[in-house]
Tab-separated table of C-alpha atoms in Angstrom:
chain	number	residue	atom	x	y	z
P	1293	MET	CA	75.139	-112.662	1.555
P	1294	THR	CA	73.168	-111.110	-1.315
P	1295	THR	CA	71.366	-108.619	0.925
P	1296	MET	CA	74.594	-107.155	2.268
P	1297	ARG	CA	75.964	-106.651	-1.230
P	1298	LEU	CA	72.731	-104.938	-2.240
P	1299	GLU	CA	72.769	-102.470	0.611
P	1300	HIS	CA	76.076	-100.994	-0.550
P	1301	GLY	CA	75.645	-101.130	-4.329
P	1302	SER	CA	74.174	-98.811	-6.898
P	1303	ALA	CA	71.989	-101.608	-8.287
P	1304	LEU	CA	69.558	-101.308	-5.369
P	1305	HIS	CA	69.131	-97.604	-6.121
P	1306	ASP	CA	68.317	-98.439	-9.748
P	1307	VAL	CA	65.848	-101.132	-8.656
P	1308	ALA	CA	64.123	-98.553	-6.424
P	1309	ARG	CA	63.973	-96.096	-9.331
P	1310	LEU	CA	62.385	-98.722	-11.584
P	1311	VAL	CA	59.798	-99.620	-8.947
P	1312	ARG	CA	58.967	-95.944	-8.507
P	1313	ALA	CA	58.640	-95.360	-12.256
P	1314	THR	CA	56.353	-98.383	-12.587
P	1315	CYS	CA	53.914	-97.925	-9.708
P	1316	GLY	CA	54.891	-94.731	-7.877
P	1317	LEU	CA	56.085	-96.476	-4.717
P	1318	VAL	CA	58.861	-94.361	-3.179
P	1319	VAL	CA	61.438	-96.593	-1.510
P	1320	ASP	CA	63.430	-94.045	0.483
P	1321	GLN	CA	66.365	-94.670	2.811
P	1322	THR	CA	64.108	-95.802	5.651
P	1323	ARG	CA	62.786	-98.639	3.442
P	1324	ARG	CA	65.958	-99.693	1.636
P	1325	GLY	CA	66.599	-102.529	4.094
P	1326	VAL	CA	63.235	-104.080	3.256
P	1327	LEU	CA	63.892	-103.740	-0.481
P	1328	ALA	CA	67.377	-105.201	-0.073
P	1329	ALA	CA	66.036	-108.259	1.738
P	1330	LEU	CA	63.311	-108.834	-0.851
P	1331	VAL	CA	65.664	-108.461	-3.815
P	1332	GLY	CA	68.200	-110.708	-2.134
P	1333	GLY	CA	65.540	-113.345	-1.636
P	1334	ARG	CA	64.472	-113.129	-5.278
P	1335	CYS	CA	68.106	-113.475	-6.404
P	1336	ASP	CA	68.449	-116.628	-4.317
P	1337	ALA	CA	65.129	-118.042	-5.549
P	1338	LEU	CA	66.001	-117.436	-9.210
P	1339	GLY	CA	69.648	-118.470	-8.946
P	1340	ILE	CA	70.796	-114.999	-10.024
P	1341	ASP	CA	74.330	-114.041	-9.011
P	1342	GLY	CA	74.078	-110.518	-7.723
P	1343	PRO	CA	71.882	-107.424	-7.865
P	1344	ASP	CA	73.200	-106.142	-11.186
P	1345	LEU	CA	71.945	-109.250	-12.975
P	1346	TYR	CA	68.640	-109.020	-11.115
P	1347	LEU	CA	68.238	-105.414	-12.272
P	1348	THR	CA	68.746	-106.585	-15.857
P	1349	ARG	CA	66.161	-109.306	-15.256
P	1350	ILE	CA	63.390	-106.992	-14.076
P	1351	GLN	CA	64.173	-104.460	-16.809
P	1352	ASN	CA	63.341	-107.168	-19.347
P	1353	ASP	CA	60.832	-109.317	-17.441
P	1354	PRO	CA	57.611	-107.502	-16.447
P	1355	VAL	CA	56.341	-110.611	-14.646
P	1356	GLU	CA	59.322	-110.648	-12.293
P	1357	LEU	CA	59.036	-106.886	-11.796
P	1358	GLN	CA	55.391	-107.356	-10.824
P	1359	THR	CA	56.418	-110.122	-8.394
P	1360	LEU	CA	58.854	-107.745	-6.692
P	1361	ILE	CA	56.271	-104.961	-6.515
P	1362	GLU	CA	53.702	-107.322	-5.007
P	1363	SER	CA	56.229	-108.412	-2.390
P	1364	LEU	CA	56.779	-104.757	-1.487
P	1365	THR	CA	53.105	-103.853	-1.360
P	1366	ILE	CA	51.591	-106.734	0.569
P	1367	GLY	CA	50.006	-105.570	3.815
P	1368	GLU	CA	47.854	-106.829	6.621
P	1369	THR	CA	44.471	-105.282	7.232
P	1370	TYR	CA	41.164	-106.222	8.836
P	1371	PHE	CA	37.462	-105.387	8.903
P	1372	SER	CA	36.306	-102.083	10.439
P	1373	ARG	CA	39.839	-100.733	10.634
P	1374	ASN	CA	40.082	-97.287	12.268
P	1375	PRO	CA	36.828	-97.321	14.280
P	1376	PRO	CA	36.436	-93.489	14.404
P	1377	GLN	CA	36.354	-93.386	10.594
P	1378	ILE	CA	33.990	-96.353	10.473
P	1379	ARG	CA	31.619	-94.514	12.811
P	1380	ALA	CA	31.887	-91.398	10.636
P	1381	LEU	CA	30.987	-93.484	7.583
P	1382	ALA	CA	28.017	-95.070	9.327
P	1383	ASP	CA	26.702	-91.930	11.021
P	1384	LEU	CA	27.518	-89.129	8.565
P	1385	VAL	CA	28.920	-89.995	5.150
P	1386	LEU	CA	26.775	-92.908	3.998
P	1387	PRO	CA	23.505	-91.450	5.383
P	1388	SER	CA	24.250	-88.230	3.463
P	1389	LEU	CA	24.548	-90.258	0.246
P	1390	LEU	CA	21.317	-92.116	0.923
P	1391	ALA	CA	19.500	-88.864	1.684
P	1392	ARG	CA	20.019	-87.580	-1.861
P	1393	GLY	CA	17.344	-89.959	-3.046
P	1394	ASP	CA	18.766	-90.696	-6.515
P	1395	HIS	CA	19.273	-94.382	-5.630
P	1396	ARG	CA	22.792	-94.432	-7.117
P	1397	ILE	CA	26.008	-94.782	-5.097
P	1398	ARG	CA	29.566	-95.254	-6.364
P	1399	ILE	CA	32.408	-95.860	-3.906
P	1400	TRP	CA	36.085	-96.476	-4.647
P	1401	CYS	CA	38.469	-98.154	-2.191
P	1402	ALA	CA	41.953	-97.417	-3.575
P	1403	GLY	CA	44.739	-99.705	-2.363
P	1404	CYS	CA	42.208	-102.203	-1.025
P	1405	SER	CA	44.770	-104.982	-0.378
P	1406	THR	CA	42.958	-108.250	0.451
P	1407	GLY	CA	39.466	-106.741	0.439
P	1408	GLU	CA	38.533	-106.103	4.050
P	1409	GLU	CA	37.928	-102.387	3.474
P	1410	PRO	CA	35.471	-102.603	0.527
P	1411	TYR	CA	33.589	-105.436	2.219
P	1412	THR	CA	33.385	-103.316	5.384
P	1413	VAL	CA	31.877	-100.441	3.393
P	1414	ALA	CA	29.433	-102.852	1.748
P	1415	LEU	CA	28.405	-104.155	5.160
P	1416	LEU	CA	27.713	-100.629	6.425
P	1417	LEU	CA	25.643	-99.925	3.321
P	1418	ALA	CA	23.718	-103.181	3.611
P	1419	LYS	CA	22.669	-102.206	7.130
P	1420	LEU	CA	21.566	-98.710	6.031
P	1421	LEU	CA	19.871	-99.310	2.676
P	1422	PRO	CA	16.082	-99.228	2.915
P	1423	GLU	CA	14.165	-102.346	1.882
P	1424	GLY	CA	17.384	-104.271	1.432
P	1425	GLY	CA	18.493	-101.893	-1.316
P	1426	ARG	CA	16.473	-103.619	-4.024
P	1427	SER	CA	15.800	-100.369	-5.899
P	1428	TRP	CA	19.337	-99.011	-5.466
P	1429	ASP	CA	22.230	-99.043	-7.939
P	1430	VAL	CA	25.210	-99.501	-5.601
P	1431	ARG	CA	28.791	-100.384	-6.532
P	1432	VAL	CA	31.822	-100.567	-4.238
P	1433	ILE	CA	35.002	-100.834	-6.340
P	1434	GLY	CA	38.162	-102.130	-4.704
P	1435	THR	CA	41.436	-101.606	-6.589
P	1436	ASP	CA	45.020	-102.579	-5.985
P	1437	ILE	CA	48.193	-103.070	-7.986
P	1438	ASN	CA	48.822	-106.392	-6.248
P	1439	ASN	CA	47.224	-109.291	-8.136
P	1440	ALA	CA	47.821	-111.760	-5.305
P	1441	ALA	CA	45.990	-109.484	-2.868
P	1442	LEU	CA	43.110	-109.074	-5.314
P	1443	SER	CA	42.801	-112.847	-5.725
P	1444	ALA	CA	42.480	-113.179	-1.957
P	1445	ALA	CA	39.902	-110.377	-1.935
P	1446	ARG	CA	37.771	-112.108	-4.555
P	1447	GLU	CA	38.030	-115.357	-2.590
P	1448	GLY	CA	36.643	-113.554	0.457
P	1449	ARG	CA	37.890	-115.959	3.118
P	1450	TYR	CA	39.222	-114.502	6.379
P	1451	GLY	CA	40.569	-115.716	9.694
P	1452	ALA	CA	39.326	-114.871	13.144
P	1453	ARG	CA	41.735	-111.949	13.586
P	1454	ALA	CA	40.535	-110.193	10.430
P	1455	VAL	CA	36.905	-110.156	11.639
P	1456	SER	CA	37.636	-109.557	15.335
P	1457	LEU	CA	36.166	-106.011	15.333
P	1458	LEU	CA	32.856	-107.067	13.787
P	1459	ASP	CA	29.746	-107.654	15.887
P	1460	ASP	CA	28.625	-111.255	16.256
P	1461	GLU	CA	25.275	-110.332	14.711
P	1462	ASP	CA	26.962	-108.915	11.608
P	1463	LEU	CA	29.126	-112.004	11.263
P	1464	LEU	CA	26.136	-114.320	11.430
P	1465	THR	CA	24.080	-112.152	9.039
P	1466	TYR	CA	26.602	-111.331	6.318
P	1467	PHE	CA	29.208	-114.121	6.543
P	1468	GLU	CA	29.309	-117.892	6.381
P	1469	ARG	CA	31.352	-120.223	8.547
P	1470	ASP	CA	34.447	-121.501	6.742
P	1471	GLY	CA	36.280	-123.986	8.957
P	1472	SER	CA	37.976	-121.950	11.682
P	1473	GLY	CA	37.346	-118.712	9.753
P	1474	TRP	CA	34.651	-116.903	7.806
P	1475	ARG	CA	33.657	-116.385	4.184
P	1476	VAL	CA	31.939	-113.233	2.879
P	1477	GLY	CA	28.291	-113.905	2.057
P	1478	GLU	CA	26.565	-113.267	-1.245
P	1479	ARG	CA	24.799	-110.096	-0.032
P	1480	LEU	CA	28.115	-108.269	0.337
P	1481	ARG	CA	29.761	-109.946	-2.660
P	1482	SER	CA	27.009	-108.679	-4.935
P	1483	MET	CA	27.891	-105.077	-4.033
P	1484	VAL	CA	31.668	-105.281	-4.469
P	1485	GLU	CA	33.956	-105.717	-7.469
P	1486	PHE	CA	37.751	-105.831	-7.619
P	1487	ARG	CA	40.086	-104.517	-10.320
P	1488	GLN	CA	43.819	-104.193	-10.757
P	1489	HIS	CA	44.746	-100.509	-10.845
P	1490	ASN	CA	47.888	-98.371	-10.762
P	1491	LEU	CA	47.176	-95.101	-8.966
P	1492	THR	CA	50.014	-93.257	-10.682
P	1493	SER	CA	49.121	-94.167	-14.275
P	1494	ASP	CA	45.502	-95.346	-14.493
P	1495	ARG	CA	42.376	-93.213	-14.439
P	1496	PRO	CA	39.930	-93.572	-11.551
P	1497	PRO	CA	37.840	-96.719	-12.074
P	1498	ALA	CA	34.523	-94.885	-12.452
P	1499	PRO	CA	33.208	-91.346	-13.044
P	1500	ARG	CA	31.001	-89.426	-10.627
P	1501	LEU	CA	32.198	-91.124	-7.475
P	1502	ASP	CA	30.452	-90.326	-4.199
P	1503	LEU	CA	33.136	-91.544	-1.819
P	1504	VAL	CA	36.811	-92.475	-2.132
P	1505	LEU	CA	38.775	-94.275	0.551
P	1506	CYS	CA	42.505	-93.882	-0.069
P	1507	ARG	CA	43.848	-94.762	3.339
P	1508	ASN	CA	47.567	-95.183	4.076
P	1509	VAL	CA	48.536	-94.912	0.418
P	1510	LEU	CA	49.580	-91.296	-0.204
P	1511	ILE	CA	52.379	-91.528	2.359
P	1512	TYR	CA	54.307	-93.697	-0.109
P	1513	PHE	CA	54.311	-91.104	-2.920
P	1514	ASP	CA	56.428	-87.999	-3.327
P	1515	ARG	CA	54.783	-84.570	-3.350
P	1516	HIS	CA	54.236	-84.379	-7.116
P	1517	GLN	CA	52.779	-87.884	-7.300
P	1518	MET	CA	50.528	-87.089	-4.359
P	1519	LEU	CA	49.244	-84.021	-6.207
P	1520	ASP	CA	48.550	-86.066	-9.336
P	1521	VAL	CA	46.704	-88.777	-7.386
P	1522	VAL	CA	44.660	-86.324	-5.308
P	1523	ASP	CA	43.859	-84.290	-8.412
P	1524	GLY	CA	42.521	-87.428	-10.109
P	1525	ILE	CA	40.435	-88.273	-7.061
P	1526	HIS	CA	39.117	-84.717	-6.832
P	1527	THR	CA	38.113	-84.742	-10.504
P	1528	SER	CA	36.336	-88.097	-10.178
P	1529	LEU	CA	34.267	-87.064	-7.147
P	1530	VAL	CA	30.894	-85.385	-7.484
P	1531	PRO	CA	30.679	-81.937	-5.832
P	1532	GLY	CA	30.207	-82.613	-2.147
P	1533	GLY	CA	31.748	-86.090	-2.524
P	1534	TRP	CA	33.854	-87.479	0.299
P	1535	LEU	CA	37.498	-88.536	0.644
P	1536	LEU	CA	38.922	-90.541	3.550
P	1537	LEU	CA	42.678	-90.704	4.125
P	1538	GLY	CA	44.687	-92.706	6.628
P	1539	HIS	CA	45.055	-91.463	10.183
P	1540	SER	CA	48.669	-90.379	9.512
P	1541	GLU	CA	47.889	-88.496	6.283
P	1542	THR	CA	46.801	-84.912	5.677
P	1543	LEU	CA	46.207	-82.625	2.694
P	1544	TRP	CA	47.083	-79.495	4.671
P	1545	ARG	CA	49.118	-77.177	2.401
P	1546	LEU	CA	49.123	-79.821	-0.295
P	1547	TYR	CA	45.748	-79.495	-2.022
P	1548	ASP	CA	42.979	-77.012	-1.394
P	1549	GLY	CA	40.083	-78.516	-3.337
P	1550	PHE	CA	38.608	-80.132	-0.230
P	1551	GLU	CA	37.156	-78.814	2.987
P	1552	LEU	CA	38.126	-80.536	6.218
P	1553	VAL	CA	35.199	-81.992	8.164
P	1554	ARG	CA	35.497	-83.238	11.719
P	1555	HIS	CA	33.169	-85.936	13.070
P	1556	ASP	CA	34.004	-86.830	16.667
P	1557	ASP	CA	37.558	-88.231	16.486
P	1558	ALA	CA	37.629	-88.640	12.697
P	1559	PHE	CA	38.719	-86.109	10.077
P	1560	LEU	CA	37.311	-86.348	6.570
P	1561	TYR	CA	37.573	-84.338	3.363
P	1562	ARG	CA	34.644	-83.150	1.256
P	1563	ARG	CA	35.011	-81.803	-2.282
P	1564	ARG	CA	34.252	-78.111	-2.478
P	1565	PRO	CA	31.657	-76.813	-4.958
P	1566	PRO	CA	33.303	-75.802	-8.260
P	1567	GLU	CA	34.572	-72.245	-8.576
P	1568	PRO	CA	33.036	-70.160	-11.412
P	1569	THR	CA	36.393	-69.965	-13.201
P	1570	ALA	CA	38.019	-73.100	-11.841
P	1571	VAL	CA	41.147	-74.530	-13.440
P	1572	ARG	CA	42.055	-78.203	-13.461
P	1573	ARG	CA	44.690	-77.868	-10.790
P	1574	PRO	CA	45.396	-74.664	-8.919
P	1575	PRO	CA	48.622	-74.088	-7.020
P	1576	PRO	CA	48.831	-76.269	-3.887
P	1577	LEU	CA	47.274	-73.463	-1.819
P	1578	ARG	CA	44.414	-71.859	-3.733
P	1579	ARG	CA	43.497	-69.168	-1.267
P	1580	PRO	CA	46.366	-66.742	-0.548
P	1581	LEU	CA	47.457	-66.546	3.053
P	1582	ALA	CA	45.724	-63.615	4.724
P	1583	VAL	CA	48.513	-62.763	7.169
P	1584	PRO	CA	48.244	-59.126	8.234
P	1585	SER	CA	51.397	-57.025	8.608
P	1586	ALA	CA	51.674	-54.037	10.915
P	1587	ARG	CA	54.816	-52.328	9.575
P	1588	PRO	CA	57.355	-52.806	6.760
P	1589	ASP	CA	59.831	-55.095	8.480
P	1590	PRO	CA	61.465	-58.368	7.331
P	1591	LEU	CA	58.584	-60.481	8.600
P	1592	ALA	CA	56.082	-58.197	6.888
P	1593	GLU	CA	57.945	-58.422	3.588
P	1594	VAL	CA	57.892	-62.205	3.593
P	1595	ARG	CA	54.258	-62.309	4.707
P	1596	ASP	CA	53.239	-59.910	1.958
P	1597	ALA	CA	54.927	-62.104	-0.640
P	1598	LEU	CA	53.192	-65.182	0.770
P	1599	GLY	CA	49.879	-63.370	0.835
P	1600	ALA	CA	50.298	-62.512	-2.848
P	1601	GLY	CA	51.065	-66.131	-3.702
P	1602	ALA	CA	54.643	-65.245	-4.729
P	1603	TYR	CA	56.105	-68.240	-2.942
P	1604	ALA	CA	59.494	-68.372	-4.714
P	1605	ALA	CA	60.035	-64.672	-4.026
P	1606	ALA	CA	58.998	-65.193	-0.397
P	1607	ALA	CA	61.531	-68.008	-0.052
P	1608	ASP	CA	64.301	-65.790	-1.449
P	1609	LEU	CA	63.328	-62.888	0.834
P	1610	ALA	CA	63.209	-65.122	3.894
P	1611	ALA	CA	66.587	-66.660	3.072
P	1612	ARG	CA	68.190	-63.198	2.888
P	1613	HIS	CA	66.570	-61.999	6.120
P	1614	VAL	CA	67.484	-65.200	7.964
P	1615	ASP	CA	71.156	-64.528	7.257
P	1616	ALA	CA	70.786	-61.197	9.053
P	1617	GLN	CA	68.539	-62.538	11.859
P	1618	PRO	CA	69.540	-66.194	12.376
P	1619	LEU	CA	67.764	-66.420	15.741
P	1620	SER	CA	64.333	-65.369	14.446
P	1621	ALA	CA	62.071	-68.399	14.777
P	1622	GLN	CA	59.336	-66.653	12.782
P	1623	LEU	CA	61.643	-65.985	9.824
P	1624	HIS	CA	62.755	-69.619	9.764
P	1625	TYR	CA	59.100	-70.691	9.915
P	1626	LEU	CA	58.086	-68.412	7.047
P	1627	HIS	CA	61.128	-69.569	5.076
P	1628	GLY	CA	60.040	-73.178	5.576
P	1629	LEU	CA	56.452	-72.322	4.687
P	1630	ALA	CA	57.504	-70.693	1.412
P	1631	LEU	CA	59.726	-73.656	0.525
P	1632	VAL	CA	56.849	-76.063	1.195
P	1633	GLU	CA	54.655	-74.080	-1.172
P	1634	ILE	CA	57.138	-74.497	-4.036
P	1635	GLY	CA	57.628	-78.199	-3.313
P	1636	GLU	CA	61.096	-78.005	-1.749
P	1637	ASP	CA	60.367	-80.237	1.234
P	1638	ALA	CA	63.987	-81.263	1.873
P	1639	GLN	CA	65.119	-77.631	2.164
P	1640	ALA	CA	61.990	-76.727	4.124
P	1641	LEU	CA	62.877	-79.411	6.667
P	1642	ILE	CA	66.073	-77.552	7.576
P	1643	ALA	CA	64.269	-74.240	8.083
P	1644	LEU	CA	61.407	-75.787	10.043
P	1645	ARG	CA	63.742	-77.730	12.343
P	1646	ARG	CA	65.421	-74.428	13.201
P	1647	ALA	CA	62.067	-72.708	13.775
P	1648	ALA	CA	60.861	-75.465	16.090
P	1649	TYR	CA	64.182	-75.478	17.979
P	1650	LEU	CA	64.181	-71.717	18.482
P	1651	ASP	CA	60.488	-71.623	19.485
P	1652	PRO	CA	59.199	-75.034	20.653
P	1653	ALA	CA	55.881	-73.385	21.587
P	1654	SER	CA	55.111	-72.466	17.961
P	1655	GLY	CA	52.301	-74.851	17.130
P	1656	PHE	CA	52.200	-73.944	13.442
P	1657	ALA	CA	55.952	-74.500	13.012
P	1658	GLN	CA	55.728	-77.853	14.807
P	1659	PHE	CA	52.752	-78.862	12.668
P	1660	LEU	CA	54.348	-77.930	9.357
P	1661	LEU	CA	57.547	-79.682	10.465
P	1662	ALA	CA	55.514	-82.822	11.152
P	1663	VAL	CA	53.843	-82.665	7.739
P	1664	VAL	CA	57.211	-82.405	5.983
P	1665	LEU	CA	58.783	-85.159	8.098
P	1666	GLY	CA	55.904	-87.453	7.233
P	1667	ARG	CA	56.195	-86.746	3.523
P	1668	LEU	CA	59.932	-87.453	3.625
P	1669	GLY	CA	59.402	-90.823	5.316
P	1670	TYR	CA	60.374	-90.011	8.923
P	1671	GLY	CA	57.232	-91.456	10.492
P	1672	SER	CA	58.199	-91.683	14.181
P	1673	GLU	CA	59.793	-88.221	14.183
P	1674	ALA	CA	56.692	-86.832	12.456
P	1675	ALA	CA	54.516	-88.367	15.178
P	1676	ARG	CA	56.574	-86.638	17.879
P	1677	ALA	CA	56.295	-83.310	16.052
P	1678	TYR	CA	52.526	-83.749	15.729
P	1679	GLY	CA	52.382	-84.376	19.465
P	1680	ALA	CA	54.397	-81.217	20.157
P	1681	ALA	CA	52.127	-79.257	17.817
P	1682	ALA	CA	49.021	-80.544	19.607
P	1683	GLN	CA	50.392	-79.440	22.973
P	1684	ALA	CA	51.402	-76.001	21.706
P	1685	LEU	CA	48.133	-75.373	19.873
P	1686	SER	CA	46.024	-76.503	22.831
P	1687	ARG	CA	47.453	-73.588	24.838
P	1688	ARG	CA	45.973	-71.034	22.451
P	1689	VAL	CA	42.587	-69.378	22.948
P	1690	PRO	CA	39.713	-71.884	22.547
P	1691	HIS	CA	37.686	-71.403	19.349
P	1692	GLU	CA	40.363	-69.038	17.970
P	1693	ARG	CA	40.316	-68.874	14.171
P	1694	ALA	CA	43.769	-68.331	12.705
P	1695	SER	CA	44.631	-66.791	9.350
P	1696	GLU	CA	47.170	-69.578	8.781
P	1697	LEU	CA	44.273	-72.053	8.804
P	1698	GLY	CA	42.058	-70.224	6.361
P	1699	GLY	CA	39.673	-69.321	9.164
P	1700	ARG	CA	39.443	-72.796	10.708
P	1701	ARG	CA	39.540	-73.160	14.475
P	1702	VAL	CA	42.877	-73.791	16.158
P	1703	GLU	CA	41.303	-76.406	18.426
P	1704	ASP	CA	40.347	-78.470	15.361
P	1705	LEU	CA	43.956	-78.440	14.185
P	1706	ALA	CA	45.094	-79.426	17.683
P	1707	ALA	CA	42.683	-82.360	17.684
P	1708	MET	CA	43.878	-83.467	14.259
P	1709	CYS	CA	47.493	-83.279	15.458
P	1710	GLN	CA	46.621	-85.564	18.368
P	1711	GLN	CA	45.170	-88.076	15.923
P	1712	LEU	CA	48.155	-87.824	13.568
P	1713	ALA	CA	50.562	-88.267	16.500
P	1714	ARG	CA	48.916	-91.591	17.266
P	1715	GLY	CA	49.294	-92.685	13.637
P	1716	GLY	CA	53.082	-92.354	13.325
P	1717	ALA	CA	55.480	-95.213	12.610
P	1718	SER	CA	59.238	-95.330	12.151
P	1719	ASN	CA	59.159	-97.536	9.062
P	1720	PRO	CA	55.863	-97.871	7.175
P	1721	LEU	CA	56.913	-101.174	5.593
P	1722	ASP	CA	57.617	-102.699	9.017
P	1723	HIS	CA	54.144	-102.293	10.509
P	1724	ASP	CA	50.741	-103.585	9.509
P	1725	GLU	CA	49.367	-100.559	7.681
P	1726	ILE	CA	48.000	-101.028	4.187
P	1727	VAL	CA	50.925	-100.567	1.828
P	1728	SER	CA	49.056	-101.672	-1.282
P	1729	ARG	CA	48.398	-99.558	-4.299
């Protein structure tokens, strides 16, 4: 069987590398089975004898390469997905944009798949805009790398399941009956446009954006690609503009250009005002860790290096001290923290596993472990670590503000961990999250 041959050959690895170079999609070991099945199916459909010949085909045939990418990135979604975020949009984010009074709104839905998300945003706006929005310049831009998904989005026809979370009144007001399903009405269509877009190579689709929804997309990029994508989003947003990520995604210790905002059960990001001497992209953590040290001991040495932003030096110091004190959970945690800061997630995973094993009650170690697990593609294990972090952090003093959090409250981090624990999955390509670019 073609799939079995693929799973044990080097050709599949080269196919994954080509897909990653083209659109940024990281097909790690947890997703190789899905890729193998898809490539095997394409070999059978094209009458190609083996993965090596298929690799040659996609290296020379951009149409077939696009077909493979679209097969990998198709995903199921529906209207009003993630109700806590939808409520935050309706109650906080969109009203704040309307309150500015400049009558101009630009919103980007990145990885919009078959269009339910941008149409949902348009529906929320249509209900909030005064006087039907006649004097407002409003554009909701949905982008995706998948042409087939975009064609379905432009068609705007959806089954009963896709609209199941919408109120009957909204359905009757903004949609038209279409056999056993529904078709998006002209009021929403007039606010939304769709474009093909590659997040890893194309610029944002418009300048001076007010809101970007990039939900369940960043989890498929490696750390450096995530930084590039988030940096582009940050640059395109107006100061004070909003960013919404998926419920299993976080920018903690990845990018510090946003402030975290909590609204009931939803967590959102808002672009910080520009610094007087801002650079295009600072190190992943802009503000040095303010971790006080009481005496010159191994922990203090590593903390001082972290506090000075000397992350590589801190990693080297921690590695040396860990050899002498292998049972110190705090040293393993600081070692993992320093490795995360220099982008060495795979090595950080080893240190953070040891820290969490030696001190299961360390909420910060459990949280950082969960972040790294998620970035490396271990979704279900990340969810368990987020759950452990939530339990550990909830035992700390209410309203405590920790230096590790830049002054944020520990209870906010605990609440976010609870949300992230609910968002885990063992294989992102096997569930119905949006996988589209």
